[in-house]
Coordinates of C-alpha atoms in Angstrom, one line a residue:
M1374 CA 21.3 -38.4 -5.6
G1375 CA 18.0 -40.6 -4.8
A1376 CA 14.8 -40.4 -7.6
A1377 CA 13.2 -38.3 -5.1
E1378 CA 16.0 -36.1 -5.5
D1379 CA 16.0 -36.1 -8.7
L1380 CA 12.5 -34.8 -9.1
Q1381 CA 13.0 -31.7 -7.3
P1382 CA 12.7 -28.6 -9.0
A1383 CA 15.9 -26.5 -8.9
W1384 CA 14.4 -24.3 -6.8
A1385 CA 14.2 -26.7 -3.8
K1386 CA 17.1 -26.1 -2.8
F1387 CA 17.4 -22.7 -1.7
Y1388 CA 14.2 -24.0 1.1
P1389 CA 14.6 -23.5 4.5
S1390 CA 15.4 -26.8 6.4
G1391 CA 12.7 -29.3 7.7
V1392 CA 10.2 -27.9 3.9
P1393 CA 8.6 -31.8 3.5
A1394 CA 9.5 -32.3 -0.2
S1395 CA 5.8 -33.3 -0.8
A1396 CA 3.1 -32.2 0.2
E1397 CA 1.1 -33.5 3.9
P1398 CA -2.8 -33.7 5.2
P1399 CA -3.7 -30.0 6.4
R1400 CA -3.7 -30.0 10.0
Y1401 CA -7.7 -28.9 9.1
R1402 CA -10.6 -30.0 6.8
L1403 CA -12.1 -27.0 7.1
L1404 CA -11.6 -23.5 7.9
G1405 CA -14.0 -23.5 10.8
E1406 CA -12.4 -26.2 12.5
A1407 CA -9.5 -23.8 13.3
P1408 CA -11.3 -22.0 16.4
A1409 CA -11.4 -25.4 18.7
D1410 CA -7.9 -25.9 17.7
L1411 CA -6.3 -23.0 18.6
A1412 CA -8.0 -22.0 21.8
A1413 CA -7.2 -25.4 23.3
R1414 CA -3.7 -25.2 22.4
R1415 CA -3.6 -21.2 22.9
G1416 CA -6.5 -20.3 24.8
A1417 CA -6.0 -17.0 27.3
A1418 CA -3.1 -15.7 24.8
R1419 CA -4.0 -12.8 23.0
A1420 CA -5.1 -13.5 19.3
F1421 CA -6.2 -10.3 17.6
L1422 CA -6.2 -6.9 19.1
T1423 CA -7.2 -3.7 17.4
V1424 CA -5.6 0.0 18.0
L1425 CA -7.5 3.2 16.9
P1426 CA -5.6 6.6 15.7
N1427 CA -6.5 7.7 19.2
G1428 CA -4.8 5.1 21.3
L1429 CA -7.9 3.2 22.6
S1430 CA -8.1 -0.2 22.0
G1431 CA -9.8 -3.7 22.4
S1432 CA -8.5 -7.7 22.4
L1433 CA -9.5 -10.6 21.4
S1434 CA -7.9 -14.1 22.9
F1435 CA -7.9 -17.4 20.9
S1436 CA -10.8 -18.7 23.6
D1437 CA -12.8 -15.2 23.0
V1438 CA -12.5 -16.1 18.7
D1439 CA -13.5 -20.0 19.4
R1440 CA -16.3 -18.6 21.9
L1441 CA -17.9 -15.6 20.2
S1442 CA -17.8 -17.4 16.3
T1443 CA -19.7 -20.1 17.9
D1444 CA -22.2 -17.3 19.0
F1445 CA -22.2 -15.8 15.4
A1446 CA -22.2 -19.6 13.6
V1447 CA -25.9 -20.2 15.8
Y1448 CA -27.5 -17.1 14.6
L1449 CA -26.9 -18.0 11.2
R1450 CA -28.2 -21.1 11.4
E1451 CA -30.8 -21.0 14.5
E1452 CA -32.1 -17.3 14.1
L1453 CA -32.4 -16.5 10.6
R1454 CA -32.6 -20.4 9.5
L1455 CA -29.7 -20.4 6.8
R1456 CA -28.9 -23.1 4.6
Q1457 CA -25.8 -24.7 4.5
G1458 CA -23.4 -23.1 1.4
A1459 CA -25.9 -19.8 2.1
R1460 CA -23.8 -16.7 1.2
V1461 CA -22.5 -13.9 4.0
A1462 CA -21.3 -10.6 2.7
L1463 CA -18.7 -9.2 5.2
Q1464 CA -18.0 -5.1 4.6
I1465 CA -16.0 -3.5 7.4
P1466 CA -12.8 -2.3 7.6
N1467 CA -10.1 -3.8 10.3
G1468 CA -11.4 -4.6 13.6
L1469 CA -12.4 -7.0 15.9
A1470 CA -15.6 -8.2 14.9
Y1471 CA -13.6 -9.1 11.2
P1472 CA -12.4 -12.5 12.8
V1473 CA -15.7 -13.1 14.8
V1474 CA -17.9 -13.0 11.9
A1475 CA -15.1 -14.8 9.6
F1476 CA -15.1 -17.7 12.0
G1477 CA -18.7 -17.5 12.5
V1478 CA -19.5 -17.9 8.9
F1479 CA -17.2 -21.3 8.2
K1480 CA -18.5 -23.0 11.9
A1481 CA -22.3 -22.5 9.7
G1482 CA -20.9 -24.0 6.5
C1483 CA -22.1 -21.0 4.9
A1484 CA -19.3 -18.7 2.1
L1485 CA -17.7 -15.8 3.2
V1486 CA -18.4 -12.7 0.7
N1487 CA -15.2 -10.7 1.2
V1488 CA -16.6 -6.5 -0.3
N1489 CA -14.6 -3.5 0.3
P1490 CA -16.0 -1.3 3.0
L1491 CA -15.1 1.9 0.5
Y1492 CA -17.3 0.4 -2.3
T1493 CA -19.4 3.3 -3.3
P1494 CA -23.4 2.3 -3.8
H1495 CA -22.8 1.6 -7.8
E1496 CA -20.0 -0.5 -7.0
M1497 CA -21.4 -2.4 -4.1
A1498 CA -24.9 -3.3 -6.1
H1499 CA -22.8 -5.4 -8.8
V1500 CA -21.1 -7.6 -5.9
F1501 CA -24.7 -7.5 -4.5
A1502 CA -26.5 -8.4 -7.0
D1503 CA -23.9 -11.5 -8.1
S1504 CA -23.3 -13.2 -5.2
A1505 CA -27.2 -12.2 -3.6
P1506 CA -26.2 -13.2 -0.4
D1507 CA -28.2 -13.7 2.4
V1508 CA -26.7 -11.7 5.0
V1509 CA -24.4 -8.8 4.2
V1510 CA -22.5 -7.6 7.9
V1511 CA -21.6 -3.7 7.5
I1512 CA -19.9 -1.1 9.3
D1513 CA -23.1 1.5 10.8
M1514 CA -20.4 4.0 9.0
F1515 CA -22.0 2.7 5.9
A1516 CA -25.3 1.9 6.3
D1517 CA -26.6 4.4 4.3
K1518 CA -24.8 3.3 1.5
L1519 CA -25.9 0.0 2.0
A1520 CA -29.2 1.2 2.1
A1521 CA -28.6 3.4 -1.6
A1522 CA -27.1 0.2 -3.0
L1523 CA -30.3 -2.6 -2.5
R1524 CA -32.7 0.4 -3.8
R1525 CA -30.8 0.1 -6.8
P1526 CA -32.8 -1.8 -10.2
E1527 CA -29.8 -4.8 -9.9
C1528 CA -30.6 -5.3 -6.5
V1529 CA -34.4 -5.2 -5.9
H1530 CA -34.8 -8.9 -5.7
L1531 CA -32.6 -8.8 -2.9
S1532 CA -33.5 -8.5 0.5
P1533 CA -30.6 -10.1 2.8
H1534 CA -30.3 -9.8 6.7
V1535 CA -28.1 -6.5 8.0
V1536 CA -26.0 -7.0 10.6
L1537 CA -24.6 -3.7 11.6
T1538 CA -20.9 -3.6 13.4
Q1539 CA -18.9 -0.4 14.7
A1540 CA -15.5 0.6 14.9
A1541 CA -14.9 -0.7 18.5
S1542 CA -17.1 -3.6 18.7
L1543 CA -16.3 -6.0 21.3
F1544 CA -13.9 -3.6 22.6
P1545 CA -14.6 -3.4 26.6
A1546 CA -18.4 -1.6 27.4
V1547 CA -16.9 2.2 28.5
K1548 CA -14.5 2.5 25.3
R1549 CA -16.4 1.1 22.8
M1550 CA -19.6 3.6 24.4
L1551 CA -16.9 6.9 24.0
V1552 CA -15.8 5.6 21.0
G1553 CA -19.5 5.7 19.7
A1554 CA -21.0 8.8 21.4
A1555 CA -17.5 11.0 19.7
Q1556 CA -18.5 9.4 16.5
K1557 CA -22.6 9.9 16.6
H1558 CA -22.4 14.0 18.5
L1559 CA -19.6 15.1 18.1
R1560 CA -18.1 13.8 14.0
K1561 CA -21.5 12.9 12.8
E1562 CA -20.1 10.1 10.9
I1563 CA -22.8 7.5 11.9
P1564 CA -26.2 7.8 9.6
A1565 CA -29.5 6.6 10.9
P1566 CA -30.0 3.3 9.4
K1567 CA -32.6 3.5 6.1
I1568 CA -33.2 -0.7 6.5
P1569 CA -34.2 -2.6 9.0
C1570 CA -31.0 -4.1 10.5
V1571 CA -29.6 -6.0 13.9
A1572 CA -26.5 -4.5 16.2
F1573 CA -23.8 -7.1 16.0
A1574 CA -23.9 -7.4 19.9
E1575 CA -27.6 -8.1 19.5
A1576 CA -26.7 -11.1 16.7
L1577 CA -24.0 -12.3 19.3
A1578 CA -26.1 -12.5 22.4
L1579 CA -29.3 -14.2 20.1
G1580 CA -27.1 -16.6 19.0
R1581 CA -25.7 -17.2 22.4
R1582 CA -28.7 -17.5 24.3
R1583 CA -29.6 -20.3 21.6
A1584 CA -26.2 -22.2 21.9
R1585 CA -27.5 -22.4 25.4
L1586 CA -29.8 -25.1 23.7
G1587 CA -27.1 -27.2 22.9
P1588 CA -27.4 -27.0 18.5
N1589 CA -25.5 -29.9 16.4
L1590 CA -22.5 -27.5 15.6
R1591 CA -21.5 -31.0 13.5
A1592 CA -24.3 -30.9 11.2
Y1593 CA -24.2 -27.3 10.2
V1594 CA -20.9 -28.8 7.9
A1595 CA -22.3 -32.1 7.6
G1596 CA -21.4 -33.2 4.4
L1597 CA -19.7 -30.0 3.8
A1598 CA -15.9 -31.2 1.4
P1599 CA -12.7 -29.1 1.7
G1600 CA -13.4 -28.5 -2.1
S1601 CA -16.3 -26.9 -1.2
I1602 CA -16.8 -23.1 -1.8
A1603 CA -15.2 -21.2 1.8
C1604 CA -14.8 -17.6 0.1
L1605 CA -16.1 -15.2 -2.5
Q1606 CA -12.9 -12.9 -3.2
Y1607 CA -13.8 -10.3 -5.7
T1608 CA -11.0 -9.3 -7.9
G1609 CA -10.1 -7.6 -10.8
G1610 CA -12.2 -4.2 -9.9
T1611 CA -9.9 -1.5 -11.3
T1612 CA -9.6 -3.1 -14.4
G1613 CA -13.2 -3.6 -15.0
L1614 CA -16.6 -4.5 -13.2
A1615 CA -15.0 -6.7 -10.6
K1616 CA -15.3 -11.2 -10.5
A1617 CA -15.4 -13.2 -7.6
A1618 CA -12.9 -16.3 -7.4
M1619 CA -14.1 -19.1 -5.7
L1620 CA -12.2 -20.1 -3.0
S1621 CA -12.7 -23.1 -1.4
H1622 CA -11.7 -24.4 2.0
S1623 CA -9.1 -26.7 0.5
N1624 CA -7.6 -23.8 -1.6
L1625 CA -7.4 -21.4 1.7
I1626 CA -5.8 -24.3 3.7
S1627 CA -3.5 -25.2 1.8
N1628 CA -2.2 -22.0 0.9
V1629 CA -1.4 -21.3 4.3
S1630 CA -0.1 -24.5 5.0
Q1631 CA 2.4 -24.1 2.2
F1632 CA 3.7 -20.7 3.4
L1633 CA 4.0 -21.7 7.2
A1634 CA 6.3 -24.8 6.3
F1635 CA 8.4 -22.8 3.4
V1636 CA 8.7 -19.9 6.3
G1637 CA 9.6 -22.1 9.7
S1638 CA 10.1 -20.5 12.5
A1639 CA 10.3 -17.3 10.3
I1640 CA 7.0 -17.0 12.6
R1641 CA 6.4 -17.6 15.9
E1642 CA 3.9 -17.7 18.4
D1643 CA 5.2 -14.3 20.2
D1644 CA 5.2 -12.5 16.6
H1645 CA 2.8 -9.4 16.6
V1646 CA 2.1 -9.2 12.7
L1647 CA 0.9 -5.3 11.9
T1648 CA -2.3 -6.3 9.8
A1649 CA -2.7 -3.2 8.3
L1650 CA -3.6 -4.0 4.4
P1651 CA -7.3 -4.5 4.5
L1652 CA -8.4 -7.9 5.7
Y1653 CA -10.3 -8.1 3.0
H1654 CA -8.1 -8.2 0.7
S1655 CA -6.5 -11.5 -0.3
F1656 CA -3.0 -10.7 1.0
A1657 CA -3.8 -9.8 4.8
F1658 CA -7.0 -12.1 5.0
T1659 CA -4.8 -15.4 4.2
V1660 CA -1.2 -14.4 5.3
N1661 CA -2.6 -12.7 8.5
M1662 CA -5.8 -13.3 9.6
L1663 CA -5.4 -16.8 8.7
G1664 CA -1.2 -17.3 8.7
F1665 CA -0.3 -15.3 11.5
Y1666 CA -3.9 -17.3 13.4
F1667 CA -2.6 -20.7 12.5
R1668 CA 0.6 -20.6 14.1
G1669 CA -1.1 -18.6 17.4
A1670 CA 1.2 -15.3 16.7
A1671 CA -1.1 -12.3 17.3
N1672 CA -2.9 -9.2 14.6
V1673 CA -2.1 -6.0 14.9
L1674 CA -5.5 -5.0 13.4
I1675 CA -5.3 -1.5 11.8
P1676 CA -9.0 -0.2 10.8
S1677 CA -7.7 2.6 8.4
P1678 CA -3.9 3.1 7.5
R1679 CA -4.2 6.8 6.2
P1680 CA -3.0 9.0 7.2
L1681 CA 0.3 7.2 8.5
G1682 CA -0.1 8.6 11.5
N1683 CA -3.0 6.2 12.2
L1684 CA -0.4 3.7 12.9
R1685 CA 1.4 5.7 15.5
K1686 CA -0.3 4.5 18.3
A1687 CA -0.5 0.6 17.1
F1688 CA 3.8 1.5 17.1
A1689 CA 4.5 2.8 20.4
K1690 CA 1.6 0.2 22.3
T1691 CA 2.4 -3.3 20.5
P1692 CA 5.7 -4.9 20.5
I1693 CA 5.4 -5.3 16.3
S1694 CA 7.6 -7.7 15.4
F1695 CA 6.3 -8.9 11.9
I1696 CA 4.7 -6.3 9.3
T1697 CA 3.1 -7.0 5.7
G1698 CA 2.4 -4.2 3.0
V1699 CA 2.4 -2.7 -0.5
N1700 CA 5.1 -0.6 -1.3
T1701 CA 3.6 2.7 -0.7
L1702 CA 2.8 1.7 2.7
Y1703 CA 7.0 1.2 3.5
N1704 CA 7.6 4.3 1.0
G1705 CA 5.2 6.7 3.6
L1706 CA 6.2 5.3 6.6
L1707 CA 9.9 6.0 5.3
H1708 CA 8.9 9.3 4.8
E1709 CA 7.1 9.7 8.5
R1710 CA 9.6 11.1 10.7
W1711 CA 8.3 9.8 13.8
F1712 CA 9.2 6.2 12.4
V1713 CA 12.2 7.3 11.1
D1714 CA 13.2 8.8 14.6
A1715 CA 12.0 5.7 16.6
P1716 CA 11.4 2.6 14.2
P1717 CA 9.9 -0.3 15.8
A1718 CA 12.6 -2.0 18.8
R1719 CA 11.2 -5.5 17.8
L1720 CA 10.9 -5.8 14.7
R1721 CA 12.6 -9.1 12.7
L1722 CA 11.3 -9.2 9.2
S1723 CA 8.3 -6.8 6.6
V1724 CA 7.2 -8.9 3.9
A1725 CA 6.1 -6.5 0.6
G1726 CA 3.2 -8.2 -1.7
G1727 CA 0.0 -7.0 -3.2
M1728 CA 2.3 -4.9 -6.1
A1729 CA 6.0 -4.3 -7.3
L1730 CA 8.4 -3.5 -4.5
Q1731 CA 10.9 -0.9 -5.4
D1732 CA 14.5 -1.3 -4.8
A1733 CA 15.3 2.1 -3.5
V1734 CA 12.8 1.4 -1.0
A1735 CA 14.2 -1.5 0.3
R1736 CA 17.1 -0.6 0.9
R1737 CA 16.1 2.9 2.0
W1738 CA 13.5 0.2 4.8
E1739 CA 16.6 -1.8 6.1
R1740 CA 19.1 0.8 6.2
V1741 CA 16.2 2.8 8.3
T1742 CA 14.8 -0.3 10.5
Q1743 CA 17.8 -2.5 10.6
T1744 CA 15.7 -5.3 9.3
P1745 CA 15.5 -6.9 6.1
L1746 CA 11.9 -6.6 3.6
I1747 CA 11.7 -9.2 1.3
E1748 CA 9.1 -9.7 -1.5
G1749 CA 6.4 -12.7 -2.7
Y1750 CA 4.2 -12.4 -5.1
G1751 CA 0.0 -13.9 -5.4
L1752 CA -3.0 -13.2 -6.4
S1753 CA -6.3 -13.7 -5.7
E1754 CA -6.9 -16.3 -7.7
A1755 CA -4.2 -18.2 -6.0
S1756 CA -5.3 -17.7 -2.1
P1757 CA -3.7 -16.0 -3.3
V1758 CA 0.1 -16.6 -2.5
L1759 CA 2.6 -18.5 -5.3
T1760 CA 6.3 -17.4 -4.7
F1761 CA 8.2 -16.0 -1.5
N1762 CA 11.5 -15.1 -1.3
P1763 CA 13.2 -17.9 1.4
T1764 CA 14.4 -15.4 4.5
L1765 CA 18.3 -16.6 4.6
R1766 CA 18.2 -16.6 0.8
V1767 CA 16.6 -13.4 -0.4
K1768 CA 17.5 -12.4 -4.0
P1769 CA 16.8 -8.2 -3.9
G1770 CA 14.5 -7.5 -6.9
T1771 CA 12.7 -11.0 -7.0
V1772 CA 9.5 -12.3 -5.5
G1773 CA 11.3 -15.5 -4.9
V1774 CA 11.0 -19.0 -5.7
P1775 CA 7.6 -21.1 -6.4
L1776 CA 5.9 -22.2 -2.1
P1777 CA 6.7 -26.0 -2.0
W1778 CA 3.5 -28.2 -3.9
T1779 CA 3.4 -24.9 -7.1
E1780 CA 4.8 -25.9 -10.1
L1781 CA 5.2 -22.5 -12.1
R1782 CA 5.9 -21.9 -16.2
I1783 CA 6.8 -18.6 -18.4
L1784 CA 5.1 -18.9 -21.2
G1785 CA 6.5 -17.4 -24.4
E1786 CA 4.5 -15.7 -27.4
D1787 CA 4.4 -19.5 -28.8
G1788 CA 2.7 -20.7 -25.8
R1789 CA 6.8 -22.3 -25.1
E1790 CA 8.3 -22.8 -22.3
A1791 CA 10.7 -19.4 -22.3
A1792 CA 14.6 -20.1 -21.3
P1793 CA 15.6 -18.8 -18.0
G1794 CA 15.8 -15.3 -17.7
A1795 CA 13.7 -14.7 -21.0
P1796 CA 10.1 -13.0 -20.5
G1797 CA 6.7 -14.7 -20.7
E1798 CA 3.5 -14.6 -18.8
L1799 CA 3.2 -17.0 -15.8
V1800 CA 1.1 -19.3 -15.6
A1801 CA 1.0 -21.6 -12.1
R1802 CA -0.9 -24.6 -11.1
G1803 CA -0.9 -26.4 -7.6
P1804 CA -3.7 -26.8 -4.7
Q1805 CA -4.3 -22.5 -4.2
I1806 CA -5.2 -22.5 -7.4
M1807 CA -9.3 -21.4 -7.2
A1808 CA -12.1 -23.7 -8.6
G1809 CA -13.0 -21.1 -11.3
Y1810 CA -14.9 -17.2 -11.5
W1811 CA -18.4 -17.2 -9.6
R1812 CA -20.9 -17.3 -12.6
Q1813 CA -18.5 -16.6 -14.9
P1814 CA -17.6 -19.1 -16.7
E1815 CA -16.2 -17.5 -19.7
E1816 CA -13.7 -15.6 -17.3
T1817 CA -12.9 -18.8 -16.1
A1818 CA -12.2 -21.0 -19.8
L1819 CA -9.8 -17.7 -20.2
A1820 CA -7.4 -17.7 -16.8
L1821 CA -7.7 -22.1 -16.5
H1822 CA -6.5 -24.7 -18.5
D1823 CA -5.8 -28.4 -17.5
G1824 CA -5.5 -26.3 -13.8
W1825 CA -2.8 -24.3 -14.8
L1826 CA -4.2 -20.2 -14.3
R1827 CA -2.9 -17.9 -16.6
T1828 CA -1.6 -14.7 -14.0
G1829 CA -1.4 -12.5 -17.2
D1830 CA 1.6 -11.3 -15.3
V1831 CA 5.6 -11.1 -17.8
A1832 CA 8.2 -12.7 -15.5
T1833 CA 11.0 -14.5 -15.9
M1834 CA 12.8 -17.4 -14.1
D1835 CA 16.6 -17.6 -13.8
E1836 CA 18.2 -20.9 -13.3
D1837 CA 17.9 -21.2 -9.8
G1838 CA 13.8 -20.5 -10.2
Y1839 CA 14.1 -17.1 -8.7
V1840 CA 11.1 -14.9 -10.4
T1841 CA 11.0 -11.5 -11.1
L1842 CA 7.9 -9.8 -12.1
V1843 CA 8.0 -7.5 -15.4
D1844 CA 4.5 -5.9 -15.2
R1845 CA 1.3 -6.6 -16.1
R1846 CA 0.4 -7.8 -19.7
K1847 CA -2.1 -5.7 -20.0
D1848 CA -0.4 -2.1 -18.5
M1849 CA 2.7 -3.3 -21.3
I1850 CA 3.6 -0.3 -23.4
L1851 CA 4.6 -0.9 -27.0
V1852 CA 6.9 2.0 -28.0
S1853 CA 8.0 1.8 -32.3
G1854 CA 7.5 -2.4 -31.7
F1855 CA 9.6 -2.3 -28.5
N1856 CA 8.3 -3.6 -25.8
V1857 CA 8.3 -1.0 -22.9
Y1858 CA 7.3 -2.5 -18.4
P1859 CA 5.9 0.7 -16.3
S1860 CA 7.2 -1.0 -13.5
E1861 CA 10.8 -0.8 -15.1
I1862 CA 10.6 2.5 -15.6
E1863 CA 8.8 3.7 -12.2
A1864 CA 11.9 2.1 -10.4
A1865 CA 14.4 4.1 -12.6
L1866 CA 12.5 7.1 -11.5
C1867 CA 12.3 6.2 -7.7
E1868 CA 15.7 6.0 -7.7
H1869 CA 15.8 9.9 -7.8
S1870 CA 16.3 11.0 -4.4
G1871 CA 13.2 14.2 -5.3
V1872 CA 10.9 11.4 -6.8
R1873 CA 8.7 10.2 -3.6
E1874 CA 6.3 8.3 -5.7
C1875 CA 5.5 8.1 -9.5
A1876 CA 3.5 6.1 -12.0
V1877 CA 4.1 5.2 -16.0
V1878 CA 1.3 5.0 -18.2
G1879 CA 1.2 4.4 -22.0
V1880 CA -0.7 6.5 -24.0
S1881 CA -1.4 7.4 -28.2
D1882 CA 1.9 9.0 -30.2
E1883 CA 1.6 9.5 -33.4
T1884 CA 4.9 8.9 -34.9
T1885 CA 6.4 5.6 -32.1
G1886 CA 2.6 4.4 -31.9
E1887 CA 3.3 4.3 -27.4
A1888 CA 4.6 6.5 -25.8
V1889 CA 5.9 6.8 -22.0
K1890 CA 4.0 9.4 -19.8
A1891 CA 4.9 9.6 -16.4
F1892 CA 2.8 11.3 -13.4
V1893 CA 5.6 12.3 -10.5
R1894 CA 5.0 13.4 -7.2
R1895 CA 8.0 14.8 -5.9
E1896 CA 9.8 15.3 -2.6
E1897 CA 9.5 19.1 -2.7
G1898 CA 9.1 21.6 -5.3
G1899 CA 12.2 22.9 -7.8
L1900 CA 12.8 18.8 -9.6
E1901 CA 12.5 19.8 -13.4
A1902 CA 11.4 17.3 -16.0
E1903 CA 14.5 17.6 -18.0
T1904 CA 16.3 16.9 -15.3
L1905 CA 14.2 13.6 -14.5
R1906 CA 14.8 12.8 -18.4
A1907 CA 18.3 13.2 -18.5
F1908 CA 18.9 11.3 -14.9
C1909 CA 16.6 8.5 -16.6
R1910 CA 19.0 7.8 -19.3
T1911 CA 21.6 7.4 -17.9
R1912 CA 19.5 4.0 -16.4
L1913 CA 17.2 3.3 -19.5
A1914 CA 17.3 2.7 -23.4
S1915 CA 16.1 5.9 -25.0
Y1916 CA 12.8 4.6 -26.3
K1917 CA 11.7 4.1 -22.4
I1918 CA 12.9 8.0 -21.5
P1919 CA 9.0 9.4 -20.3
K1920 CA 8.5 11.8 -23.4
E1921 CA 5.6 13.7 -21.2
I1922 CA 6.2 14.2 -17.7
V1923 CA 3.5 15.6 -15.0
F1924 CA 3.9 16.4 -11.2
C1925 CA 1.5 15.7 -9.4
D1926 CA 0.5 16.1 -5.9
D1927 CA -0.8 12.7 -4.8
L1928 CA -1.5 9.7 -7.1
P1929 CA -4.6 7.6 -7.2
K1930 CA -4.7 4.4 -5.3
S1931 CA -7.0 1.8 -4.3
N1932 CA -8.0 1.3 -0.7
V1933 CA -4.8 -1.2 -0.5
G1934 CA -2.4 1.4 -1.8
K1935 CA -1.4 0.1 -5.2
I1936 CA -1.7 2.8 -7.3
L1937 CA -4.3 3.0 -9.8
R1938 CA -2.8 3.4 -13.7
R1939 CA -5.8 3.6 -15.1
A1940 CA -6.9 5.5 -13.6
L1941 CA -4.2 7.6 -14.9
R1942 CA -4.5 6.4 -18.7
D1943 CA -8.4 7.8 -18.0
R1944 CA -7.4 11.5 -16.7
P1945 CA -8.3 14.1 -19.0
E1946 CA -5.3 16.0 -20.0

């Protein structure tokens, strides 16, 4: 064995063939370089397709994305006179406008601020006061919320330019008019804007006119380095005030390169990936919008995946071959009769991330679709992907092995590296790790140490380098001195055929310090708490058995579909 092979980590032997041993020069220095390259390589091929619940659809080719994003870049720099590095907030659901705005921002040498379109005015105000955007691109359905947010005291010093998109932006004219008329006049979903604004179509037209004068697009990014901020990715909103991970062009391009190198031919140019996760979320932003786009594949964008019937037309109209999602999406589809009766014929592979994938869901998915559902792991601070299961060497129950050029360690309570199989905090280092939190030096110092990111996740790593997530450190329950991890109990509960979904939290207990409380959504009535406890006793130690079980009709979820344990902990008795 040669010296180079000796330096390879244990998990490298599970990498697909052809994965380079060391980091290769990235295809692009800056994200804004991608559209012209893809237009030259893929031209008229379909890059993005939006399918509405009623089946109306619109699409953009790779050439369209390049042309329209240039128009938007010119609008930002020539019409609005933005400076290099100016921040542009994007607050819209999945749709054709999203990639056009995002790549336009990158071409303009500006920084993108991803904002959840379902935020309340209070939440929006925090993000806008923190990021101070020069431009806010928002869907017309939520223009009234934007106006309310900008009137709040923390935002009175802001006066951003406002661009309004539509649900059917960039659809063919007749379809766009039909959708707009139904929203405005039948469903009364479009409030009258109460702030100065310009329509997205007008912004593109203004940019197009100025583009004819031959602006120097290279000047927009002159002096911009790969380490410059490309994106402010807000995270942590479910555990306190959201803070923004500063992700550079290099962070995002490196993570896409790592992911694509690792999966190799598992992602192909003729793939159509279902993008039901919102693009403002780091998982969908990097893996779907950037990763599949860089590979030359097509994204099928779903504006709203709830109710899940909204996906039915997309499956019917497009040859979905790849799905990315969270456990709740897959679990939900398995309870949709239309999906189970006719699973997508072209489906080849599905990927779960964002929250723990439950074994019961993975097994049933493979049984129904006859295709694998495999798990990866990441977080916004890592752009986000850190680990992934090799498609030909999947270890069920794990989140796979570290991506190429990524270092992972499991640290015990004493700060030393844990033995194989022993739990500890997962820390990571690699080219995808953020520079820090925007305007948060104290939080940055807590998260980053000598380039290592403290993830706050408890995990184990086996001798082969496969990582198993145990739980979030902050969610751990201490019962009579024993560590109890909610994910383990949730997985056990979901093995019962009468449990549709569940969540576990810790509550105060006079005898044991904390006790386990489970919230359960039943498949149908009739399941009793003691029946579930008896079931758990066959799988869990006695101190892990839920002391209290609450049956409920629904569980609180984020827009991505993650169950919000904090909301359950805070729920009044």
